[in-house]
Short mmCIF file of C-alpha atoms in Angstrom, two decimals:
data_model
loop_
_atom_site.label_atom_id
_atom_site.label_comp_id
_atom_site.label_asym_id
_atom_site.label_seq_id
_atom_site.Cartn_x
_atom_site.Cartn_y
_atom_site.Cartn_z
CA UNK A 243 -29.44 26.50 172.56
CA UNK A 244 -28.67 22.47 171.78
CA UNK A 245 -31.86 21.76 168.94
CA UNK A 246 -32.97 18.96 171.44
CA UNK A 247 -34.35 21.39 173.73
CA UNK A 248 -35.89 23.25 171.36
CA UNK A 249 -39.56 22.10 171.92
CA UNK A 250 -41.45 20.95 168.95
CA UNK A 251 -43.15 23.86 166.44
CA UNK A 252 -46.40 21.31 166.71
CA UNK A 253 -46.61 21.32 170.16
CA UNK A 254 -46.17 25.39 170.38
CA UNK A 255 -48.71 26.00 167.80
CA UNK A 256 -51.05 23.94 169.74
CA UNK A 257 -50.60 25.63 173.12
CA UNK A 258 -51.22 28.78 171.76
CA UNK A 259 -54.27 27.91 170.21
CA UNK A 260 -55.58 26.72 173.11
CA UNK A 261 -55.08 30.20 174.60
CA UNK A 262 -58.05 32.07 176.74
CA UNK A 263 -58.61 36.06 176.93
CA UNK A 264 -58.67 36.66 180.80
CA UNK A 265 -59.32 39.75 182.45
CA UNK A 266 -55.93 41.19 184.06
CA UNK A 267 -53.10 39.67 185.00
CA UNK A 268 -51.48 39.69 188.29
CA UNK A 269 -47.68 39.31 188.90
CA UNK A 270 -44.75 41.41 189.83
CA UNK A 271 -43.32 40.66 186.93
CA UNK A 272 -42.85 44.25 185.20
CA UNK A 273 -44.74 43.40 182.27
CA UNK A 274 -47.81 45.27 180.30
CA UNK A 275 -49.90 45.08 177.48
CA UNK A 276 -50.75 48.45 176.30
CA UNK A 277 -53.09 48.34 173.72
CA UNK A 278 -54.08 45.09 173.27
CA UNK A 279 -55.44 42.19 175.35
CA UNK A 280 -54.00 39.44 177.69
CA UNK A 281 -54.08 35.55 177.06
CA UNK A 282 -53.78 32.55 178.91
CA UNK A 283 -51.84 29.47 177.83
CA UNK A 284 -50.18 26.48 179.18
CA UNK A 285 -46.89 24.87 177.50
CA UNK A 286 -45.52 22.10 179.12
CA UNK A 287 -47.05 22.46 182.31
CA UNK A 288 -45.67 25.73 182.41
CA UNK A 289 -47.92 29.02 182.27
CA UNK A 290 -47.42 31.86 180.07
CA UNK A 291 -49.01 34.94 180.07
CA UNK A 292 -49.20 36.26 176.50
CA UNK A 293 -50.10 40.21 175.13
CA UNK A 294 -51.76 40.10 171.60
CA UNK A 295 -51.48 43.20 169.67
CA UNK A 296 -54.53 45.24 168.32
CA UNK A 297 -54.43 43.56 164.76
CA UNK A 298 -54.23 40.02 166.40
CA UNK A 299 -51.21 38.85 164.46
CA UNK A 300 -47.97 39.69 166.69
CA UNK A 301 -47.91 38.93 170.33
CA UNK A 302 -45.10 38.32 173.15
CA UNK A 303 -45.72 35.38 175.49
CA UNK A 304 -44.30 35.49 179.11
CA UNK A 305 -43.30 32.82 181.25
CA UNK A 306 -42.20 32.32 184.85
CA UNK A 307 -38.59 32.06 183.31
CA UNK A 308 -38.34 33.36 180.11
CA UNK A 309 -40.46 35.40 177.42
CA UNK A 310 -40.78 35.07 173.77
CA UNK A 311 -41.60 37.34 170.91
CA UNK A 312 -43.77 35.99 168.48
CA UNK A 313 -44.06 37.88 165.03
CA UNK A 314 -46.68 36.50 162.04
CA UNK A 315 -44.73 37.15 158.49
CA UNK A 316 -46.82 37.32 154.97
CA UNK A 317 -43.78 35.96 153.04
CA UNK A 318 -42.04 33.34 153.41
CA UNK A 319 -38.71 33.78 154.73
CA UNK A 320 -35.81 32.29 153.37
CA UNK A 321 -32.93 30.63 155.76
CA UNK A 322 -29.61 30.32 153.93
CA UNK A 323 -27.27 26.84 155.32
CA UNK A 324 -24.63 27.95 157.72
CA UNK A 325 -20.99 27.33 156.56
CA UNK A 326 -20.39 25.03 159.25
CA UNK A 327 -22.95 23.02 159.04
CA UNK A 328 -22.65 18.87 157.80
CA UNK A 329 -23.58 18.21 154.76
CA UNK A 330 -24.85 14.37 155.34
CA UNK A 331 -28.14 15.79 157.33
CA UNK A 332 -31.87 14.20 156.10
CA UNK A 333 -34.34 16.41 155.99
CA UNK A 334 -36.49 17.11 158.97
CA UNK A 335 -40.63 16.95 158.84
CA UNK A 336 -41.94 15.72 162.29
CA UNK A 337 -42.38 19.22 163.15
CA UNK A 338 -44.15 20.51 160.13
CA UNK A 339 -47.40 22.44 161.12
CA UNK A 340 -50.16 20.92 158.87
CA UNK A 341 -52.02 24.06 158.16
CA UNK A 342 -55.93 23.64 159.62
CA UNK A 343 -53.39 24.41 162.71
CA UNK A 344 -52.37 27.63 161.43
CA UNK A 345 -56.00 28.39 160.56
CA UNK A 346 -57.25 27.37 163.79
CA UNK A 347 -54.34 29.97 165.41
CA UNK A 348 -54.83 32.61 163.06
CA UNK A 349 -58.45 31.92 162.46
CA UNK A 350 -57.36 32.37 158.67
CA UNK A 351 -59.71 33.13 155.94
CA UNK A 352 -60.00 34.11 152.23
CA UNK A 353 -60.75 38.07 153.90
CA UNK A 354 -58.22 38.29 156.12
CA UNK A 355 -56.45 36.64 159.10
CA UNK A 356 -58.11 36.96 163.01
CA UNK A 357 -56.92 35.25 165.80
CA UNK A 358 -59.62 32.78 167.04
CA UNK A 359 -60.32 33.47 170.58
CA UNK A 360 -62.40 31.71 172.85
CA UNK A 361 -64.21 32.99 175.99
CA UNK A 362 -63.04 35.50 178.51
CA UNK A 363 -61.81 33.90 181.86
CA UNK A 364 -61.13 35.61 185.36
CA UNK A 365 -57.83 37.09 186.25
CA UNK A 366 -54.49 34.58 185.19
CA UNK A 367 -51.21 35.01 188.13
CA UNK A 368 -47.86 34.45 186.80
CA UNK A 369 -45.13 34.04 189.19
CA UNK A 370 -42.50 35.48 189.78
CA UNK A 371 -38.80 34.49 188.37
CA UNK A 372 -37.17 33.66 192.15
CA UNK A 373 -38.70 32.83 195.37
CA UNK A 374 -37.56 34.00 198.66
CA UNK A 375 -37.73 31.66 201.88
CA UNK A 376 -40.90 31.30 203.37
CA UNK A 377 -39.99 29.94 206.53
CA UNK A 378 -36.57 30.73 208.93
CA UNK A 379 -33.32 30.48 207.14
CA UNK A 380 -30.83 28.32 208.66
CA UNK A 381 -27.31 26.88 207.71
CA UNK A 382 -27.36 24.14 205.33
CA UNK A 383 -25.44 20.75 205.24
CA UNK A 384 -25.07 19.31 201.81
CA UNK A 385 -24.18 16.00 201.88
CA UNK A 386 -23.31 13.88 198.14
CA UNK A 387 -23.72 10.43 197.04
CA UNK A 388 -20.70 8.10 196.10
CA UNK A 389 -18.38 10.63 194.58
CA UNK A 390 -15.22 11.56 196.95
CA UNK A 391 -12.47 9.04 197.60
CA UNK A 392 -11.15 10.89 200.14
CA UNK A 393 -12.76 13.23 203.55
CA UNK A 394 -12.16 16.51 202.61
CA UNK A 395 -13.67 17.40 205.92
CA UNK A 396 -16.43 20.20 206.03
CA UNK A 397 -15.83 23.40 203.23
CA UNK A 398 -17.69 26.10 202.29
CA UNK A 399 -17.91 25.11 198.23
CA UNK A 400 -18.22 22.05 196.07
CA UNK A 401 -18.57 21.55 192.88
CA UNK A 402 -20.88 18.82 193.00
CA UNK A 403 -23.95 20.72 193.44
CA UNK A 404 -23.11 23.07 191.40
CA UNK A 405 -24.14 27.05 191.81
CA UNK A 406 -26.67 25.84 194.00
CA UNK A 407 -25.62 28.91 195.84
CA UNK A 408 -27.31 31.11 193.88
CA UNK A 409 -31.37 28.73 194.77
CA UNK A 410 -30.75 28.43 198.18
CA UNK A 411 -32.55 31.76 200.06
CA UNK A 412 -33.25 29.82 203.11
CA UNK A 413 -29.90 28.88 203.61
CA UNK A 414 -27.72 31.53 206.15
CA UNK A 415 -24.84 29.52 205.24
CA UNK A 416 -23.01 26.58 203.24
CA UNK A 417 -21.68 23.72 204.54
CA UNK A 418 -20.54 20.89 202.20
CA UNK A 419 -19.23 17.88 203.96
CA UNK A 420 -16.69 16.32 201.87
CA UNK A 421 -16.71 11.90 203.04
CA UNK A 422 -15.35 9.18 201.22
CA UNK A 423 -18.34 7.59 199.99
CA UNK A 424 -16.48 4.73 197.28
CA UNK A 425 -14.59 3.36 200.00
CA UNK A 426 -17.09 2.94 202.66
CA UNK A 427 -20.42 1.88 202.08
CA UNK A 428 -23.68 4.18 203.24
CA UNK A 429 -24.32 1.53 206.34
CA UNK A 430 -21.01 1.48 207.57
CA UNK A 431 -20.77 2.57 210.87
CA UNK A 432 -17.51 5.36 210.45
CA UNK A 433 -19.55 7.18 207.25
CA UNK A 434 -22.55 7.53 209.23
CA UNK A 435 -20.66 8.45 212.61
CA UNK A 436 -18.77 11.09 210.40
CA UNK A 437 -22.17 12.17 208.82
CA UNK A 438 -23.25 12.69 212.29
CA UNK A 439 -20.16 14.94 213.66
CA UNK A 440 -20.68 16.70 210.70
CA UNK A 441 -24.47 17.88 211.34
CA UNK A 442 -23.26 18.33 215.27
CA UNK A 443 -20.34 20.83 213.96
CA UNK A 444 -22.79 22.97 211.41
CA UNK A 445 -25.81 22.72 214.13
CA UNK A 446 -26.69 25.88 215.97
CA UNK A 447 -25.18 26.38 219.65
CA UNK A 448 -24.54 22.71 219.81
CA UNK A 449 -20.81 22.08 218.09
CA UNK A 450 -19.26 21.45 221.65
CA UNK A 451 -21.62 19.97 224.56
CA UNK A 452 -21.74 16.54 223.59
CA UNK A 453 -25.28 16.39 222.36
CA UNK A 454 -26.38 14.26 219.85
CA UNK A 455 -29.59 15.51 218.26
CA UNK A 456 -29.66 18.36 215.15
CA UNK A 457 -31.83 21.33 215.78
CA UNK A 458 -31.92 24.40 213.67
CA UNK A 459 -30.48 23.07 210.01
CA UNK A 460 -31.56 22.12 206.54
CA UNK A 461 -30.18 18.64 205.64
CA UNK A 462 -29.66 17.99 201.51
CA UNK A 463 -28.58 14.96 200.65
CA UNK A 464 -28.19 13.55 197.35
CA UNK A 465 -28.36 9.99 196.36
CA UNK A 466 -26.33 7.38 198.84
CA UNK A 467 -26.16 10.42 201.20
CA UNK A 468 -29.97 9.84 202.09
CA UNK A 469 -28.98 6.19 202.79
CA UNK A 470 -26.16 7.47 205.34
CA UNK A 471 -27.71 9.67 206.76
CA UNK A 472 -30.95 7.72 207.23
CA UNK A 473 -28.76 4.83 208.75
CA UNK A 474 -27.06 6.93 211.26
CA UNK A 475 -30.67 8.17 212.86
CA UNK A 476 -31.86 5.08 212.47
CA UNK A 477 -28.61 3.33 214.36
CA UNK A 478 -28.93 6.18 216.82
CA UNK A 479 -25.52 7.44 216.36
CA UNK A 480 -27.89 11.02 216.00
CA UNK A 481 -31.37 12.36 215.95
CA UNK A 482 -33.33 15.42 214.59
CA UNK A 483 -34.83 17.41 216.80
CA UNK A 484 -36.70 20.66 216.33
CA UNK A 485 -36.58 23.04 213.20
CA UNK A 486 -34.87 20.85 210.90
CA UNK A 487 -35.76 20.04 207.51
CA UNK A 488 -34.26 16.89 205.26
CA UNK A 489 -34.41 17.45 201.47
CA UNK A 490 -33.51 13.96 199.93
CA UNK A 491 -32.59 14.00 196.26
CA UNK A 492 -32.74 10.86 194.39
CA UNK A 493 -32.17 8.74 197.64
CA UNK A 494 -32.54 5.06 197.03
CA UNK A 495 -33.99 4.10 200.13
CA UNK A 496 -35.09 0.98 199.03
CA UNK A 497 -31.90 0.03 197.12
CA UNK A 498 -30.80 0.37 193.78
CA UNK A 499 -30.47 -1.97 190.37
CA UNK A 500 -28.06 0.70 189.31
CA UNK A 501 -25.59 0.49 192.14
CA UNK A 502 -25.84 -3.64 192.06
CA UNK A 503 -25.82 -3.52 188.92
CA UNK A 504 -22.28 -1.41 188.74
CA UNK A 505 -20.62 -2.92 191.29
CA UNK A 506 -21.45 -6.48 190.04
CA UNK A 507 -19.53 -5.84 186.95
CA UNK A 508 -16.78 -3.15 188.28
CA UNK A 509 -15.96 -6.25 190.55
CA UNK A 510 -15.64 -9.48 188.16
CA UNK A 511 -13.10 -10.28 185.24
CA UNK A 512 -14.79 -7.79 182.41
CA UNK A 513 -12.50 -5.87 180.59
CA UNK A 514 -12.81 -2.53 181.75
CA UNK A 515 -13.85 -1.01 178.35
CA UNK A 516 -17.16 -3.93 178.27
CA UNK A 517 -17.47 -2.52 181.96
CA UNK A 518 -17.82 1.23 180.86
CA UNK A 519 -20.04 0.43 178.36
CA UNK A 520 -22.76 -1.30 180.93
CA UNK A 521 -21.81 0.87 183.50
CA UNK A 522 -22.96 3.86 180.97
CA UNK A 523 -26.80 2.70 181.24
CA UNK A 524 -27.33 0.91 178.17
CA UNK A 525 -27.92 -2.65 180.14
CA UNK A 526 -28.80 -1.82 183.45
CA UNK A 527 -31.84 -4.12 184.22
CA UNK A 528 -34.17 -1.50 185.79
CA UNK A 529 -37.38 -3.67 187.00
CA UNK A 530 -39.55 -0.11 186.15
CA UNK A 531 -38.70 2.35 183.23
CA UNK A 532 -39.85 5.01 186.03
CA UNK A 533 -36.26 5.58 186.87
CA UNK A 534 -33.57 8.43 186.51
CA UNK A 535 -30.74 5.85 185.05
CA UNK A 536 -29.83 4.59 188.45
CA UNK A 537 -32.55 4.60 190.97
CA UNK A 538 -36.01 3.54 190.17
CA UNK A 539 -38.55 5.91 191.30
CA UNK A 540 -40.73 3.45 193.94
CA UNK A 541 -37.02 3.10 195.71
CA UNK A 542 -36.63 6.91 195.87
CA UNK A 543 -40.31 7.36 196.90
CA UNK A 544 -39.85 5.04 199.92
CA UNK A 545 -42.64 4.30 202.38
CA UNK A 546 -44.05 7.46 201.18
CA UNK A 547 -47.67 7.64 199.33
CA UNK A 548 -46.93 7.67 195.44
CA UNK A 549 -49.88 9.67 194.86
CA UNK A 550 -48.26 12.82 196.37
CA UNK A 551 -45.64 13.34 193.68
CA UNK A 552 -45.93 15.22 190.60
CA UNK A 553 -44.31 16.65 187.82
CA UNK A 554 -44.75 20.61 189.12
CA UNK A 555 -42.11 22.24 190.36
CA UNK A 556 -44.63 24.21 193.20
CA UNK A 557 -45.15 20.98 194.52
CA UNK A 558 -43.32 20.12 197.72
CA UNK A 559 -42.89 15.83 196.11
CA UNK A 560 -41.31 16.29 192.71
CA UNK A 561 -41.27 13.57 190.65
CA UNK A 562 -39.03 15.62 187.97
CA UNK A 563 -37.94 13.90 184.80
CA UNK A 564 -34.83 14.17 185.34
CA UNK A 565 -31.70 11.58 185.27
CA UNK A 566 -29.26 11.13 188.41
CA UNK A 567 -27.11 13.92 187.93
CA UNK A 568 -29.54 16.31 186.94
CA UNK A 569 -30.34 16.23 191.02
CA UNK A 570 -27.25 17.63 191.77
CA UNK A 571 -28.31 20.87 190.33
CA UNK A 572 -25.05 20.73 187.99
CA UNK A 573 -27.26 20.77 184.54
CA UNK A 574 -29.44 24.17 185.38
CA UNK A 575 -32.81 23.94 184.46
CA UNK A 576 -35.08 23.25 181.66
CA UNK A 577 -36.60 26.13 180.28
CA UNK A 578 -39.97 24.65 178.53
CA UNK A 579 -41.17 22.14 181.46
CA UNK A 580 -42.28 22.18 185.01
CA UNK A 581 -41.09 18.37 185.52
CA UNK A 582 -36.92 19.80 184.67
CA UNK A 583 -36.89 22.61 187.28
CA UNK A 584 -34.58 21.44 189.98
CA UNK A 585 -33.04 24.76 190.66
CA UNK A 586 -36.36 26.67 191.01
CA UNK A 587 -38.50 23.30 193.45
CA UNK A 588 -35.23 23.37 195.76
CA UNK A 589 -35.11 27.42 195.47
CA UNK A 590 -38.93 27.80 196.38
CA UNK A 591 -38.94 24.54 198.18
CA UNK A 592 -38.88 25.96 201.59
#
């Protein structure tokens, strides 16, 4: 694991001394706690479940996604330098644990060491790992922002969203359409025409009778692909009928700083090296710093009410904190925070 996901010791200590004895516990999880008691904590916006053993001083805590083992040690323990590592590093304090925290956790005293509990609460859930699809699966049309510079027509597989594959339960099949999006902009009229023959071909029953409105389908788009597809309904070239569903990931539908901001300097006389460098996100001139590096968040929100969105992952408006690419599903997920769980919204989404 890269030590910039590790979350901070601080931050853990506190989150498990703000844990609560409940009752039981349900889940389908296959968990237990023989012989000793359940807690309740929150880390991140994430819940854990943990099991405290009978002398109070080891306990595991379990998570929607992963579990961890926690074990209290009366000596210190000493960690020898790995062989590899540099030898230039400064020390590291930010995430010493100043030690009223320990004896709030442990509830140390001259005696002996209890765990300092406060009261009982009703029964904690924990969820499970996967979802399945709540409502009727149906084939899915994926369609990505400005990457191809060629039509690749419509495959079963791309590697721009990743093992999505693998979150998708509500999906009966896969169906990427492959467009030349850095050629031709979202409102031209041949991207969005093609964006429509695409959702006619992967429709249900309707691939050949010369009807123009989508029934039965799940409709991902990423990025510019919202923009495309949104400008062919709107331009009438197609329109959604019944049982369809539109997931829009990081769509600017009220433009983008990033994308003027890119193609103002891909297009003049900068040397391409200067070019790379702004194009990389150190200058682009975001008017909010609610953005993912290329689209702000009130542009990806649209006409819709801000209030909605939040950082949980159960929540059908996800404002994750995440960058662009991270909403292609290519980086997995982040194990210690509802707001970095693209996989597991999109998997449990519908």
């Amino acid at each position: 694991m890269a030590t910039d996901t590790v979350p901070s010791a601080v931050d853990i200590v506190a989150a498990i001394s703000s844990a609560t004895p409940v009752s039981s516990v349900k889940t389908d999880q296959g968990i237990s706690c023989a012989n000793g008691k359940w807690l309740s904590a929150t880390f991140e916006g994430m819940p854990f479940i943990l099991c405290a053993s009978v002398d109070d001083r080891d306990f595991t805590a379990y998570g929607e996604d992963l579990s961890v083992a926690f074990e209290y040690l009366n000596e210190e323990v000493a960690i020898s330098k790995p062989s590899a590592a540099p030898s230039d590093c400064s020390a590291v304090t930010t995430n010493s644990v100043a030690l009223p925290a320990l004896g709030q956790l442990y509830g140390t005293t001259v005696s002996g060491f209890r765990r300092a509990l406060k009261e009982e609460t009703a029964a904690a859930r924990l969820a499970s790992p996967t979802c399945t699809c709540q409502g009727t699966p149906r084939p899915c049309l994926f369609f990505h922002g400005m990457d191809a510079t060629a039509d690749g027509g419509i495959v079963d597989d791309y590697a721009f969203f990743s093992d999505i594959k693998e979150h998708a339960p509500c999906c009966s099949s896969f169906n990427f359409a492959v467009l030349n999006t850095v050629d031709y902009a979202w409102y031209d009229d041949t991207l969005q025409q093609k964006a429509c023959n695409a959702a006619m071909n992967v429709t249900a029953g309707y691939a050949s009778n010369g009807s123009t409105v989508i029934n039965d389908l799940i409709v991902v788009a990423h990025s510019m692909g919202n923009s495309m597809f949104a400008g062919a309904l709107a331009t009438g070239k197609c329109s959604i009928g019944k049982n369809v569903d539109w997931v829009a990931l990081s769509g600017p539908m009220k433009g983008s700083m990033g994308s003027d901001f890119i193609h103002k300097i891909c297009g003049s006389d900068n040397d391409p090296k200067y070019a790379g460098l702004l194009a990389g996100g150190l200058l682009i001139p975001h008017h909010s710093s609610k953005n993912d590096g290329i689209v702000e968040f009130q542009s990806c929100v649209g006409n819709l009410d801000a209030s909605k969105f939040t950082d949980a992952y159960s929540n059908t408006w996800y404002a994750a904190k995440l960058n662009h690419a991270d909403t292609t599903f290519h980086d997995g997920e982040g194990l210690f925070s509802s707001a970095r769980k693209p996989l597991k919204w999109f998997e449990c989404l519908l």
